[in-house]
């Protein structure tokens, strides 16, 4: 089974400042079809998860461009260029080969 | 735009079977996509339970596979989850989700339904 490990598990960010979350997988997420099945979801307080990023770096429809994803193989990063109050919640990376989530990273505003 | 709505008993007795349904509106369950169940225990992270295609093909999380059955009812445009031999550890919010096949992402989620396992 592919294990996903996120760091940090929590972070507190001043509005307007950047934030970065790391996600490491225990095996490469590069599939034989050439795609890398790594996703990022945000679960805002009291809400269902929402898709932010798919296939490492593609922003889902309607996601602000302050969110960006990068990485390859086993190491991935979600970056928020300038954190806003509406970005609070728990961020999860997910691998799509066996559909497993990371532990989640809780983002709070300072 | 597809919308999903979970329904089912909010309380299940230990050793019993948890049964939930996800009603699909705004689209057909027979579209070329998968339909998933995800759960979240109180204060914890997300756990994928399994998925079903309209043909009836399924994939399950190995950790739950022996207790899970996901089925589809095309006539009612809905799919269902059954989890047997439940314990308190199965207490969670259960979400259904639409999984877009081409990119294999879950783009539409239901609001979730809370299931408590208790006598």
PDB file of N, CA and C in Angstrom, chain B residues 16-117:
ATOM      1  N   UNK B  16     -24.076  -4.694  13.780  1.00  0.00           N
ATOM      2  CA  UNK B  16     -25.083  -4.563  12.728  1.00  0.00           C
ATOM      3  C   UNK B  16     -24.476  -4.135  11.405  1.00  0.00           C
ATOM      4  N   UNK B  17     -25.344  -3.815  10.458  1.00  0.00           N
ATOM      5  CA  UNK B  17     -24.919  -3.394   9.122  1.00  0.00           C
ATOM      6  C   UNK B  17     -25.320  -1.949   8.860  1.00  0.00           C
ATOM      7  N   UNK B  18     -24.341  -1.171   8.470  1.00  0.00           N
ATOM      8  CA  UNK B  18     -24.566   0.228   8.109  1.00  0.00           C
ATOM      9  C   UNK B  18     -24.994   0.258   6.644  1.00  0.00           C
ATOM     10  N   UNK B  19     -26.086   0.956   6.357  1.00  0.00           N
ATOM     11  CA  UNK B  19     -26.578   1.041   4.972  1.00  0.00           C
ATOM     12  C   UNK B  19     -26.858   2.494   4.616  1.00  0.00           C
ATOM     13  N   UNK B  20     -26.219   2.969   3.578  1.00  0.00           N
ATOM     14  CA  UNK B  20     -26.398   4.344   3.117  1.00  0.00           C
ATOM     15  C   UNK B  20     -26.669   4.360   1.620  1.00  0.00           C
ATOM     16  N   UNK B  21     -27.386   5.388   1.195  1.00  0.00           N
ATOM     17  CA  UNK B  21     -27.673   5.587  -0.218  1.00  0.00           C
ATOM     18  C   UNK B  21     -27.236   6.975  -0.636  1.00  0.00           C
ATOM     19  N   UNK B  22     -26.761   7.078  -1.853  1.00  0.00           N
ATOM     20  CA  UNK B  22     -26.374   8.365  -2.421  1.00  0.00           C
ATOM     21  C   UNK B  22     -27.219   8.610  -3.665  1.00  0.00           C
ATOM     22  N   UNK B  23     -28.077   9.605  -3.597  1.00  0.00           N
ATOM     23  CA  UNK B  23     -28.932   9.947  -4.735  1.00  0.00           C
ATOM     24  C   UNK B  23     -28.194  10.917  -5.655  1.00  0.00           C
ATOM     25  N   UNK B  24     -28.214  10.609  -6.928  1.00  0.00           N
ATOM     26  CA  UNK B  24     -27.533  11.427  -7.929  1.00  0.00           C
ATOM     27  C   UNK B  24     -28.569  12.255  -8.684  1.00  0.00           C
ATOM     28  N   UNK B  25     -28.357  13.568  -8.743  1.00  0.00           N
ATOM     29  CA  UNK B  25     -29.236  14.434  -9.518  1.00  0.00           C
ATOM     30  C   UNK B  25     -28.395  15.315 -10.436  1.00  0.00           C
ATOM     31  N   UNK B  26     -29.029  15.813 -11.497  1.00  0.00           N
ATOM     32  CA  UNK B  26     -28.314  16.667 -12.433  1.00  0.00           C
ATOM     33  C   UNK B  26     -27.431  15.916 -13.398  1.00  0.00           C
ATOM     34  N   UNK B  27     -27.532  14.610 -13.394  1.00  0.00           N
ATOM     35  CA  UNK B  27     -26.716  13.796 -14.286  1.00  0.00           C
ATOM     36  C   UNK B  27     -27.090  12.341 -14.134  1.00  0.00           C
ATOM     37  N   UNK B  28     -26.587  11.519 -15.037  1.00  0.00           N
ATOM     38  CA  UNK B  28     -26.911  10.102 -15.002  1.00  0.00           C
ATOM     39  C   UNK B  28     -25.802   9.294 -14.341  1.00  0.00           C
ATOM     40  N   UNK B  29     -26.225   8.349 -13.522  1.00  0.00           N
ATOM     41  CA  UNK B  29     -25.251   7.477 -12.888  1.00  0.00           C
ATOM     42  C   UNK B  29     -24.604   6.562 -13.919  1.00  0.00           C
ATOM     43  N   UNK B  30     -25.189   6.502 -15.098  1.00  0.00           N
ATOM     44  CA  UNK B  30     -24.639   5.662 -16.158  1.00  0.00           C
ATOM     45  C   UNK B  30     -23.597   6.385 -17.001  1.00  0.00           C
ATOM     46  N   UNK B  31     -23.216   7.573 -16.584  1.00  0.00           N
ATOM     47  CA  UNK B  31     -22.136   8.272 -17.287  1.00  0.00           C
ATOM     48  C   UNK B  31     -20.836   7.495 -17.082  1.00  0.00           C
ATOM     49  N   UNK B  32     -19.872   7.792 -17.904  1.00  0.00           N
ATOM     50  CA  UNK B  32     -18.616   7.030 -17.860  1.00  0.00           C
ATOM     51  C   UNK B  32     -17.706   7.493 -16.740  1.00  0.00           C
ATOM     52  N   UNK B  33     -18.188   7.380 -15.536  1.00  0.00           N
ATOM     53  CA  UNK B  33     -17.413   7.811 -14.374  1.00  0.00           C
ATOM     54  C   UNK B  33     -17.656   6.856 -13.211  1.00  0.00           C
ATOM     55  N   UNK B  34     -16.854   7.028 -12.186  1.00  0.00           N
ATOM     56  CA  UNK B  34     -16.963   6.203 -11.010  1.00  0.00           C
ATOM     57  C   UNK B  34     -17.683   6.956  -9.905  1.00  0.00           C
ATOM     58  N   UNK B  35     -18.201   6.209  -8.943  1.00  0.00           N
ATOM     59  CA  UNK B  35     -18.924   6.774  -7.821  1.00  0.00           C
ATOM     60  C   UNK B  35     -18.339   6.199  -6.543  1.00  0.00           C
ATOM     61  N   UNK B  36     -17.955   7.095  -5.630  1.00  0.00           N
ATOM     62  CA  UNK B  36     -17.152   6.679  -4.478  1.00  0.00           C
ATOM     63  C   UNK B  36     -17.820   6.939  -3.141  1.00  0.00           C
ATOM     64  N   UNK B  37     -17.313   6.252  -2.139  1.00  0.00           N
ATOM     65  CA  UNK B  37     -17.651   6.524  -0.746  1.00  0.00           C
ATOM     66  C   UNK B  37     -16.355   6.826   0.013  1.00  0.00           C
ATOM     67  N   UNK B  38     -16.416   7.871   0.828  1.00  0.00           N
ATOM     68  CA  UNK B  38     -15.288   8.291   1.672  1.00  0.00           C
ATOM     69  C   UNK B  38     -15.850   8.553   3.064  1.00  0.00           C
ATOM     70  N   UNK B  39     -15.092   8.234   4.089  1.00  0.00           N
ATOM     71  CA  UNK B  39     -15.579   8.509   5.430  1.00  0.00           C
ATOM     72  C   UNK B  39     -14.554   9.290   6.247  1.00  0.00           C
ATOM     73  N   UNK B  40     -15.033   9.896   7.332  1.00  0.00           N
ATOM     74  CA  UNK B  40     -14.180  10.711   8.193  1.00  0.00           C
ATOM     75  C   UNK B  40     -14.614  10.544   9.641  1.00  0.00           C
ATOM     76  N   UNK B  41     -13.871   9.773  10.414  1.00  0.00           N
ATOM     77  CA  UNK B  41     -14.184   9.648  11.845  1.00  0.00           C
ATOM     78  C   UNK B  41     -14.073  11.008  12.526  1.00  0.00           C
ATOM     79  N   UNK B  42     -14.760  11.179  13.639  1.00  0.00           N
ATOM     80  CA  UNK B  42     -14.747  12.474  14.329  1.00  0.00           C
ATOM     81  C   UNK B  42     -13.334  12.958  14.616  1.00  0.00           C
ATOM     82  N   UNK B  43     -13.017  14.164  14.156  1.00  0.00           N
ATOM     83  CA  UNK B  43     -11.722  14.763  14.427  1.00  0.00           C
ATOM     84  C   UNK B  43     -10.552  14.137  13.699  1.00  0.00           C
ATOM     85  N   UNK B  44     -10.846  13.257  12.753  1.00  0.00           N
ATOM     86  CA  UNK B  44      -9.765  12.566  12.043  1.00  0.00           C
ATOM     87  C   UNK B  44      -9.796  12.862  10.549  1.00  0.00           C
ATOM     88  N   UNK B  45      -8.912  12.203   9.812  1.00  0.00           N
ATOM     89  CA  UNK B  45      -8.770  12.456   8.396  1.00  0.00           C
ATOM     90  C   UNK B  45      -9.718  11.639   7.531  1.00  0.00           C
ATOM     91  N   UNK B  46      -9.506  11.754   6.233  1.00  0.00           N
ATOM     92  CA  UNK B  46     -10.379  11.117   5.245  1.00  0.00           C
ATOM     93  C   UNK B  46      -9.883   9.705   4.920  1.00  0.00           C
ATOM     94  N   UNK B  47     -10.837   8.808   4.749  1.00  0.00           N
ATOM     95  CA  UNK B  47     -10.529   7.430   4.374  1.00  0.00           C
ATOM     96  C   UNK B  47     -11.427   7.017   3.213  1.00  0.00           C
ATOM     97  N   UNK B  48     -10.796   6.625   2.118  1.00  0.00           N
ATOM     98  CA  UNK B  48     -11.550   6.133   0.964  1.00  0.00           C
ATOM     99  C   UNK B  48     -12.058   4.732   1.261  1.00  0.00           C
ATOM    100  N   UNK B  49     -13.342   4.512   0.992  1.00  0.00           N
ATOM    101  CA  UNK B  49     -13.961   3.215   1.275  1.00  0.00           C
ATOM    102  C   UNK B  49     -13.993   2.346   0.029  1.00  0.00           C
ATOM    103  N   UNK B  50     -14.438   2.926  -1.078  1.00  0.00           N
ATOM    104  CA  UNK B  50     -14.540   2.140  -2.295  1.00  0.00           C
ATOM    105  C   UNK B  50     -15.250   2.916  -3.382  1.00  0.00           C
ATOM    106  N   UNK B  51     -15.391   2.292  -4.554  1.00  0.00           N
ATOM    107  CA  UNK B  51     -15.989   2.946  -5.708  1.00  0.00           C
ATOM    108  C   UNK B  51     -16.711   1.922  -6.565  1.00  0.00           C
ATOM    109  N   UNK B  52     -17.644   2.443  -7.376  1.00  0.00           N
ATOM    110  CA  UNK B  52     -18.385   1.578  -8.281  1.00  0.00           C
ATOM    111  C   UNK B  52     -18.585   2.278  -9.610  1.00  0.00           C
ATOM    112  N   UNK B  53     -18.547   1.513 -10.697  1.00  0.00           N
ATOM    113  CA  UNK B  53     -18.865   1.992 -12.031  1.00  0.00           C
ATOM    114  C   UNK B  53     -20.297   1.575 -12.322  1.00  0.00           C
ATOM    115  N   UNK B  54     -20.935   2.246 -13.277  1.00  0.00           N
ATOM    116  CA  UNK B  54     -22.344   1.938 -13.524  1.00  0.00           C
ATOM    117  C   UNK B  54     -22.551   0.498 -13.988  1.00  0.00           C
ATOM    118  N   UNK B  55     -21.500  -0.101 -14.497  1.00  0.00           N
ATOM    119  CA  UNK B  55     -21.602  -1.500 -14.936  1.00  0.00           C
ATOM    120  C   UNK B  55     -21.663  -2.455 -13.751  1.00  0.00           C
ATOM    121  N   UNK B  56     -21.310  -1.924 -12.578  1.00  0.00           N
ATOM    122  CA  UNK B  56     -21.267  -2.768 -11.393  1.00  0.00           C
ATOM    123  C   UNK B  56     -19.866  -3.134 -10.946  1.00  0.00           C
ATOM    124  N   UNK B  57     -18.866  -2.787 -11.727  1.00  0.00           N
ATOM    125  CA  UNK B  57     -17.484  -3.043 -11.316  1.00  0.00           C
ATOM    126  C   UNK B  57     -17.156  -2.240 -10.068  1.00  0.00           C
ATOM    127  N   UNK B  58     -16.450  -2.856  -9.146  1.00  0.00           N
ATOM    128  CA  UNK B  58     -16.126  -2.197  -7.880  1.00  0.00           C
ATOM    129  C   UNK B  58     -14.647  -2.321  -7.536  1.00  0.00           C
ATOM    130  N   UNK B  59     -14.194  -1.371  -6.731  1.00  0.00           N
ATOM    131  CA  UNK B  59     -12.875  -1.432  -6.102  1.00  0.00           C
ATOM    132  C   UNK B  59     -13.055  -1.021  -4.650  1.00  0.00           C
ATOM    133  N   UNK B  60     -12.414  -1.727  -3.745  1.00  0.00           N
ATOM    134  CA  UNK B  60     -12.579  -1.448  -2.332  1.00  0.00           C
ATOM    135  C   UNK B  60     -11.225  -1.231  -1.655  1.00  0.00           C
ATOM    136  N   UNK B  61     -11.267  -0.449  -0.569  1.00  0.00           N
ATOM    137  CA  UNK B  61     -10.095  -0.307   0.281  1.00  0.00           C
ATOM    138  C   UNK B  61      -9.824  -1.676   0.921  1.00  0.00           C
ATOM    139  N   UNK B  62      -8.620  -2.199   0.760  1.00  0.00           N
ATOM    140  CA  UNK B  62      -8.327  -3.539   1.309  1.00  0.00           C
ATOM    141  C   UNK B  62      -8.613  -3.654   2.804  1.00  0.00           C
ATOM    142  N   UNK B  63      -8.458  -2.554   3.527  1.00  0.00           N
ATOM    143  CA  UNK B  63      -8.671  -2.608   4.976  1.00  0.00           C
ATOM    144  C   UNK B  63     -10.142  -2.816   5.339  1.00  0.00           C
ATOM    145  N   UNK B  64     -11.044  -2.568   4.393  1.00  0.00           N
ATOM    146  CA  UNK B  64     -12.481  -2.691   4.649  1.00  0.00           C
ATOM    147  C   UNK B  64     -13.150  -3.722   3.758  1.00  0.00           C
ATOM    148  N   UNK B  65     -12.386  -4.249   2.826  1.00  0.00           N
ATOM    149  CA  UNK B  65     -12.956  -5.063   1.744  1.00  0.00           C
ATOM    150  C   UNK B  65     -13.842  -6.201   2.228  1.00  0.00           C
ATOM    151  N   UNK B  66     -13.469  -6.844   3.309  1.00  0.00           N
ATOM    152  CA  UNK B  66     -14.235  -8.002   3.777  1.00  0.00           C
ATOM    153  C   UNK B  66     -15.608  -7.617   4.311  1.00  0.00           C
ATOM    154  N   UNK B  67     -15.825  -6.329   4.588  1.00  0.00           N
ATOM    155  CA  UNK B  67     -17.085  -5.903   5.200  1.00  0.00           C
ATOM    156  C   UNK B  67     -17.912  -4.986   4.307  1.00  0.00           C
ATOM    157  N   UNK B  68     -17.367  -4.582   3.165  1.00  0.00           N
ATOM    158  CA  UNK B  68     -18.009  -3.553   2.339  1.00  0.00           C
ATOM    159  C   UNK B  68     -18.663  -4.133   1.089  1.00  0.00           C
ATOM    160  N   UNK B  69     -19.842  -3.591   0.789  1.00  0.00           N
ATOM    161  CA  UNK B  69     -20.476  -3.854  -0.500  1.00  0.00           C
ATOM    162  C   UNK B  69     -21.017  -2.536  -1.029  1.00  0.00           C
ATOM    163  N   UNK B  70     -20.623  -2.186  -2.249  1.00  0.00           N
ATOM    164  CA  UNK B  70     -21.161  -0.999  -2.914  1.00  0.00           C
ATOM    165  C   UNK B  70     -21.932  -1.481  -4.133  1.00  0.00           C
ATOM    166  N   UNK B  71     -23.129  -0.951  -4.287  1.00  0.00           N
ATOM    167  CA  UNK B  71     -23.975  -1.373  -5.403  1.00  0.00           C
ATOM    168  C   UNK B  71     -24.580  -0.152  -6.078  1.00  0.00           C
ATOM    169  N   UNK B  72     -25.099  -0.350  -7.276  1.00  0.00           N
ATOM    170  CA  UNK B  72     -25.688   0.734  -8.035  1.00  0.00           C
ATOM    171  C   UNK B  72     -27.101   0.346  -8.469  1.00  0.00           C
ATOM    172  N   UNK B  73     -28.000   1.323  -8.438  1.00  0.00           N
ATOM    173  CA  UNK B  73     -29.372   1.117  -8.901  1.00  0.00           C
ATOM    174  C   UNK B  73     -29.620   2.151  -9.990  1.00  0.00           C
ATOM    175  N   UNK B  74     -29.447   1.730 -11.231  1.00  0.00           N
ATOM    176  CA  UNK B  74     -29.585   2.686 -12.338  1.00  0.00           C
ATOM    177  C   UNK B  74     -31.005   3.195 -12.489  1.00  0.00           C
ATOM    178  N   UNK B  75     -31.979   2.382 -12.145  1.00  0.00           N
ATOM    179  CA  UNK B  75     -33.379   2.803 -12.286  1.00  0.00           C
ATOM    180  C   UNK B  75     -33.716   3.960 -11.350  1.00  0.00           C
ATOM    181  N   UNK B  76     -33.013   4.017 -10.222  1.00  0.00           N
ATOM    182  CA  UNK B  76     -33.253   5.094  -9.251  1.00  0.00           C
ATOM    183  C   UNK B  76     -32.163   6.152  -9.303  1.00  0.00           C
ATOM    184  N   UNK B  77     -31.194   5.968 -10.176  1.00  0.00           N
ATOM    185  CA  UNK B  77     -30.066   6.900 -10.290  1.00  0.00           C
ATOM    186  C   UNK B  77     -29.380   7.105  -8.931  1.00  0.00           C
ATOM    187  N   UNK B  78     -29.037   6.025  -8.303  1.00  0.00           N
ATOM    188  CA  UNK B  78     -28.406   6.104  -6.996  1.00  0.00           C
ATOM    189  C   UNK B  78     -27.448   4.938  -6.791  1.00  0.00           C
ATOM    190  N   UNK B  79     -26.568   5.102  -5.834  1.00  0.00           N
ATOM    191  CA  UNK B  79     -25.699   3.994  -5.461  1.00  0.00           C
ATOM    192  C   UNK B  79     -25.675   3.893  -3.943  1.00  0.00           C
ATOM    193  N   UNK B  80     -25.256   2.734  -3.468  1.00  0.00           N
ATOM    194  CA  UNK B  80     -25.408   2.440  -2.050  1.00  0.00           C
ATOM    195  C   UNK B  80     -24.154   1.840  -1.445  1.00  0.00           C
ATOM    196  N   UNK B  81     -24.074   1.967  -0.129  1.00  0.00           N
ATOM    197  CA  UNK B  81     -22.964   1.413   0.655  1.00  0.00           C
ATOM    198  C   UNK B  81     -23.538   0.536   1.753  1.00  0.00           C
ATOM    199  N   UNK B  82     -22.994  -0.642   1.899  1.00  0.00           N
ATOM    200  CA  UNK B  82     -23.293  -1.493   3.046  1.00  0.00           C
ATOM    201  C   UNK B  82     -21.983  -1.864   3.716  1.00  0.00           C
ATOM    202  N   UNK B  83     -21.934  -1.666   5.030  1.00  0.00           N
ATOM    203  CA  UNK B  83     -20.760  -2.017   5.826  1.00  0.00           C
ATOM    204  C   UNK B  83     -21.235  -2.903   6.969  1.00  0.00           C
ATOM    205  N   UNK B  84     -20.765  -4.122   6.984  1.00  0.00           N
ATOM    206  CA  UNK B  84     -21.256  -5.097   7.956  1.00  0.00           C
ATOM    207  C   UNK B  84     -20.371  -5.156   9.199  1.00  0.00           C
ATOM    208  N   UNK B  85     -20.892  -5.805  10.211  1.00  0.00           N
ATOM    209  CA  UNK B  85     -20.148  -6.048  11.466  1.00  0.00           C
ATOM    210  C   UNK B  85     -19.518  -4.780  12.011  1.00  0.00           C
ATOM    211  N   UNK B  86     -20.320  -3.741  12.099  1.00  0.00           N
ATOM    212  CA  UNK B  86     -19.787  -2.443  12.504  1.00  0.00           C
ATOM    213  C   UNK B  86     -19.444  -2.403  13.989  1.00  0.00           C
ATOM    214  N   UNK B  87     -18.463  -1.552  14.291  1.00  0.00           N
ATOM    215  CA  UNK B  87     -18.070  -1.276  15.672  1.00  0.00           C
ATOM    216  C   UNK B  87     -18.018   0.232  15.845  1.00  0.00           C
ATOM    217  N   UNK B  88     -17.683   0.665  17.054  1.00  0.00           N
ATOM    218  CA  UNK B  88     -17.600   2.105  17.321  1.00  0.00           C
ATOM    219  C   UNK B  88     -16.585   2.782  16.403  1.00  0.00           C
ATOM    220  N   UNK B  89     -15.597   2.039  15.942  1.00  0.00           N
ATOM    221  CA  UNK B  89     -14.576   2.594  15.049  1.00  0.00           C
ATOM    222  C   UNK B  89     -15.148   2.995  13.693  1.00  0.00           C
ATOM    223  N   UNK B  90     -16.337   2.530  13.380  1.00  0.00           N
ATOM    224  CA  UNK B  90     -16.984   2.885  12.108  1.00  0.00           C
ATOM    225  C   UNK B  90     -17.830   4.147  12.232  1.00  0.00           C
ATOM    226  N   UNK B  91     -17.887   4.719  13.423  1.00  0.00           N
ATOM    227  CA  UNK B  91     -18.579   5.996  13.600  1.00  0.00           C
ATOM    228  C   UNK B  91     -17.845   7.075  12.810  1.00  0.00           C
ATOM    229  N   UNK B  92     -18.578   7.764  11.946  1.00  0.00           N
ATOM    230  CA  UNK B  92     -17.924   8.715  11.042  1.00  0.00           C
ATOM    231  C   UNK B  92     -18.960   9.515  10.266  1.00  0.00           C
ATOM    232  N   UNK B  93     -18.483  10.550   9.610  1.00  0.00           N
ATOM    233  CA  UNK B  93     -19.266  11.192   8.566  1.00  0.00           C
ATOM    234  C   UNK B  93     -18.949  10.449   7.272  1.00  0.00           C
ATOM    235  N   UNK B  94     -19.988  10.029   6.582  1.00  0.00           N
ATOM    236  CA  UNK B  94     -19.828   9.289   5.331  1.00  0.00           C
ATOM    237  C   UNK B  94     -20.208  10.203   4.166  1.00  0.00           C
ATOM    238  N   UNK B  95     -19.275  10.330   3.232  1.00  0.00           N
ATOM    239  CA  UNK B  95     -19.493  11.151   2.045  1.00  0.00           C
ATOM    240  C   UNK B  95     -19.583  10.264   0.803  1.00  0.00           C
ATOM    241  N   UNK B  96     -20.472  10.637  -0.107  1.00  0.00           N
ATOM    242  CA  UNK B  96     -20.399  10.037  -1.437  1.00  0.00           C
ATOM    243  C   UNK B  96     -19.808  11.091  -2.376  1.00  0.00           C
ATOM    244  N   UNK B  97     -19.163  10.619  -3.416  1.00  0.00           N
ATOM    245  CA  UNK B  97     -18.466  11.525  -4.320  1.00  0.00           C
ATOM    246  C   UNK B  97     -18.479  10.987  -5.747  1.00  0.00           C
ATOM    247  N   UNK B  98     -18.470  11.920  -6.686  1.00  0.00           N
ATOM    248  CA  UNK B  98     -18.370  11.596  -8.115  1.00  0.00           C
ATOM    249  C   UNK B  98     -16.906  11.629  -8.490  1.00  0.00           C
ATOM    250  N   UNK B  99     -16.427  10.580  -9.129  1.00  0.00           N
ATOM    251  CA  UNK B  99     -15.032  10.495  -9.519  1.00  0.00           C
ATOM    252  C   UNK B  99     -14.943  10.547 -11.041  1.00  0.00           C
ATOM    253  N   UNK B 100     -14.385  11.637 -11.544  1.00  0.00           N
ATOM    254  CA  UNK B 100     -14.279  11.847 -12.985  1.00  0.00           C
ATOM    255  C   UNK B 100     -13.186  10.950 -13.542  1.00  0.00           C
ATOM    256  N   UNK B 101     -13.582  10.031 -14.384  1.00  0.00           N
ATOM    257  CA  UNK B 101     -12.676   8.962 -14.800  1.00  0.00           C
ATOM    258  C   UNK B 101     -11.395   9.431 -15.466  1.00  0.00           C
ATOM    259  N   UNK B 102     -11.489  10.427 -16.362  1.00  0.00           N
ATOM    260  CA  UNK B 102     -10.316  10.757 -17.164  1.00  0.00           C
ATOM    261  C   UNK B 102      -9.149  11.230 -16.304  1.00  0.00           C
ATOM    262  N   UNK B 103      -9.462  12.087 -15.328  1.00  0.00           N
ATOM    263  CA  UNK B 103      -8.400  12.588 -14.462  1.00  0.00           C
ATOM    264  C   UNK B 103      -8.383  11.877 -13.106  1.00  0.00           C
ATOM    265  N   UNK B 104      -9.389  11.055 -12.889  1.00  0.00           N
ATOM    266  CA  UNK B 104      -9.517  10.255 -11.674  1.00  0.00           C
ATOM    267  C   UNK B 104      -9.530  11.127 -10.436  1.00  0.00           C
ATOM    268  N   UNK B 105     -10.250  12.222 -10.494  1.00  0.00           N
ATOM    269  CA  UNK B 105     -10.395  13.046  -9.302  1.00  0.00           C
ATOM    270  C   UNK B 105     -11.850  13.080  -8.833  1.00  0.00           C
ATOM    271  N   UNK B 106     -12.034  13.324  -7.548  1.00  0.00           N
ATOM    272  CA  UNK B 106     -13.381  13.443  -6.977  1.00  0.00           C
ATOM    273  C   UNK B 106     -13.754  14.920  -6.988  1.00  0.00           C
ATOM    274  N   UNK B 107     -14.604  15.290  -7.938  1.00  0.00           N
ATOM    275  CA  UNK B 107     -14.895  16.711  -8.147  1.00  0.00           C
ATOM    276  C   UNK B 107     -16.201  17.169  -7.533  1.00  0.00           C
ATOM    277  N   UNK B 108     -17.095  16.240  -7.238  1.00  0.00           N
ATOM    278  CA  UNK B 108     -18.372  16.586  -6.624  1.00  0.00           C
ATOM    279  C   UNK B 108     -18.571  15.689  -5.406  1.00  0.00           C
ATOM    280  N   UNK B 109     -18.915  16.318  -4.301  1.00  0.00           N
ATOM    281  CA  UNK B 109     -19.104  15.585  -3.059  1.00  0.00           C
ATOM    282  C   UNK B 109     -20.492  15.875  -2.497  1.00  0.00           C
ATOM    283  N   UNK B 110     -21.054  14.898  -1.817  1.00  0.00           N
ATOM    284  CA  UNK B 110     -22.260  15.155  -1.061  1.00  0.00           C
ATOM    285  C   UNK B 110     -21.906  15.926   0.208  1.00  0.00           C
ATOM    286  N   UNK B 111     -22.923  16.351   0.934  1.00  0.00           N
ATOM    287  CA  UNK B 111     -22.690  17.109   2.168  1.00  0.00           C
ATOM    288  C   UNK B 111     -22.242  16.211   3.325  1.00  0.00           C
ATOM    289  N   UNK B 112     -22.428  14.921   3.165  1.00  0.00           N
ATOM    290  CA  UNK B 112     -22.026  13.980   4.200  1.00  0.00           C
ATOM    291  C   UNK B 112     -23.164  13.677   5.156  1.00  0.00           C
ATOM    292  N   UNK B 113     -23.141  12.475   5.698  1.00  0.00           N
ATOM    293  CA  UNK B 113     -24.123  12.082   6.689  1.00  0.00           C
ATOM    294  C   UNK B 113     -23.405  11.408   7.854  1.00  0.00           C
ATOM    295  N   UNK B 114     -23.811  11.757   9.059  1.00  0.00           N
ATOM    296  CA  UNK B 114     -23.150  11.223  10.249  1.00  0.00           C
ATOM    297  C   UNK B 114     -23.787   9.904  10.656  1.00  0.00           C
ATOM    298  N   UNK B 115     -22.956   8.902  10.838  1.00  0.00           N
ATOM    299  CA  UNK B 115     -23.416   7.607  11.323  1.00  0.00           C
ATOM    300  C   UNK B 115     -22.699   7.297  12.628  1.00  0.00           C
ATOM    301  N   UNK B 116     -23.482   7.025  13.643  1.00  0.00           N
ATOM    302  CA  UNK B 116     -22.935   6.669  14.954  1.00  0.00           C
ATOM    303  C   UNK B 116     -23.225   5.196  15.231  1.00  0.00           C
ATOM    304  N   UNK B 117     -22.203   4.477  15.649  1.00  0.00           N
ATOM    305  CA  UNK B 117     -22.395   3.083  16.025  1.00  0.00           C
ATOM    306  C   UNK B 117     -22.434   3.013  17.547  1.00  0.00           C
TER     307      UNK B 117
END
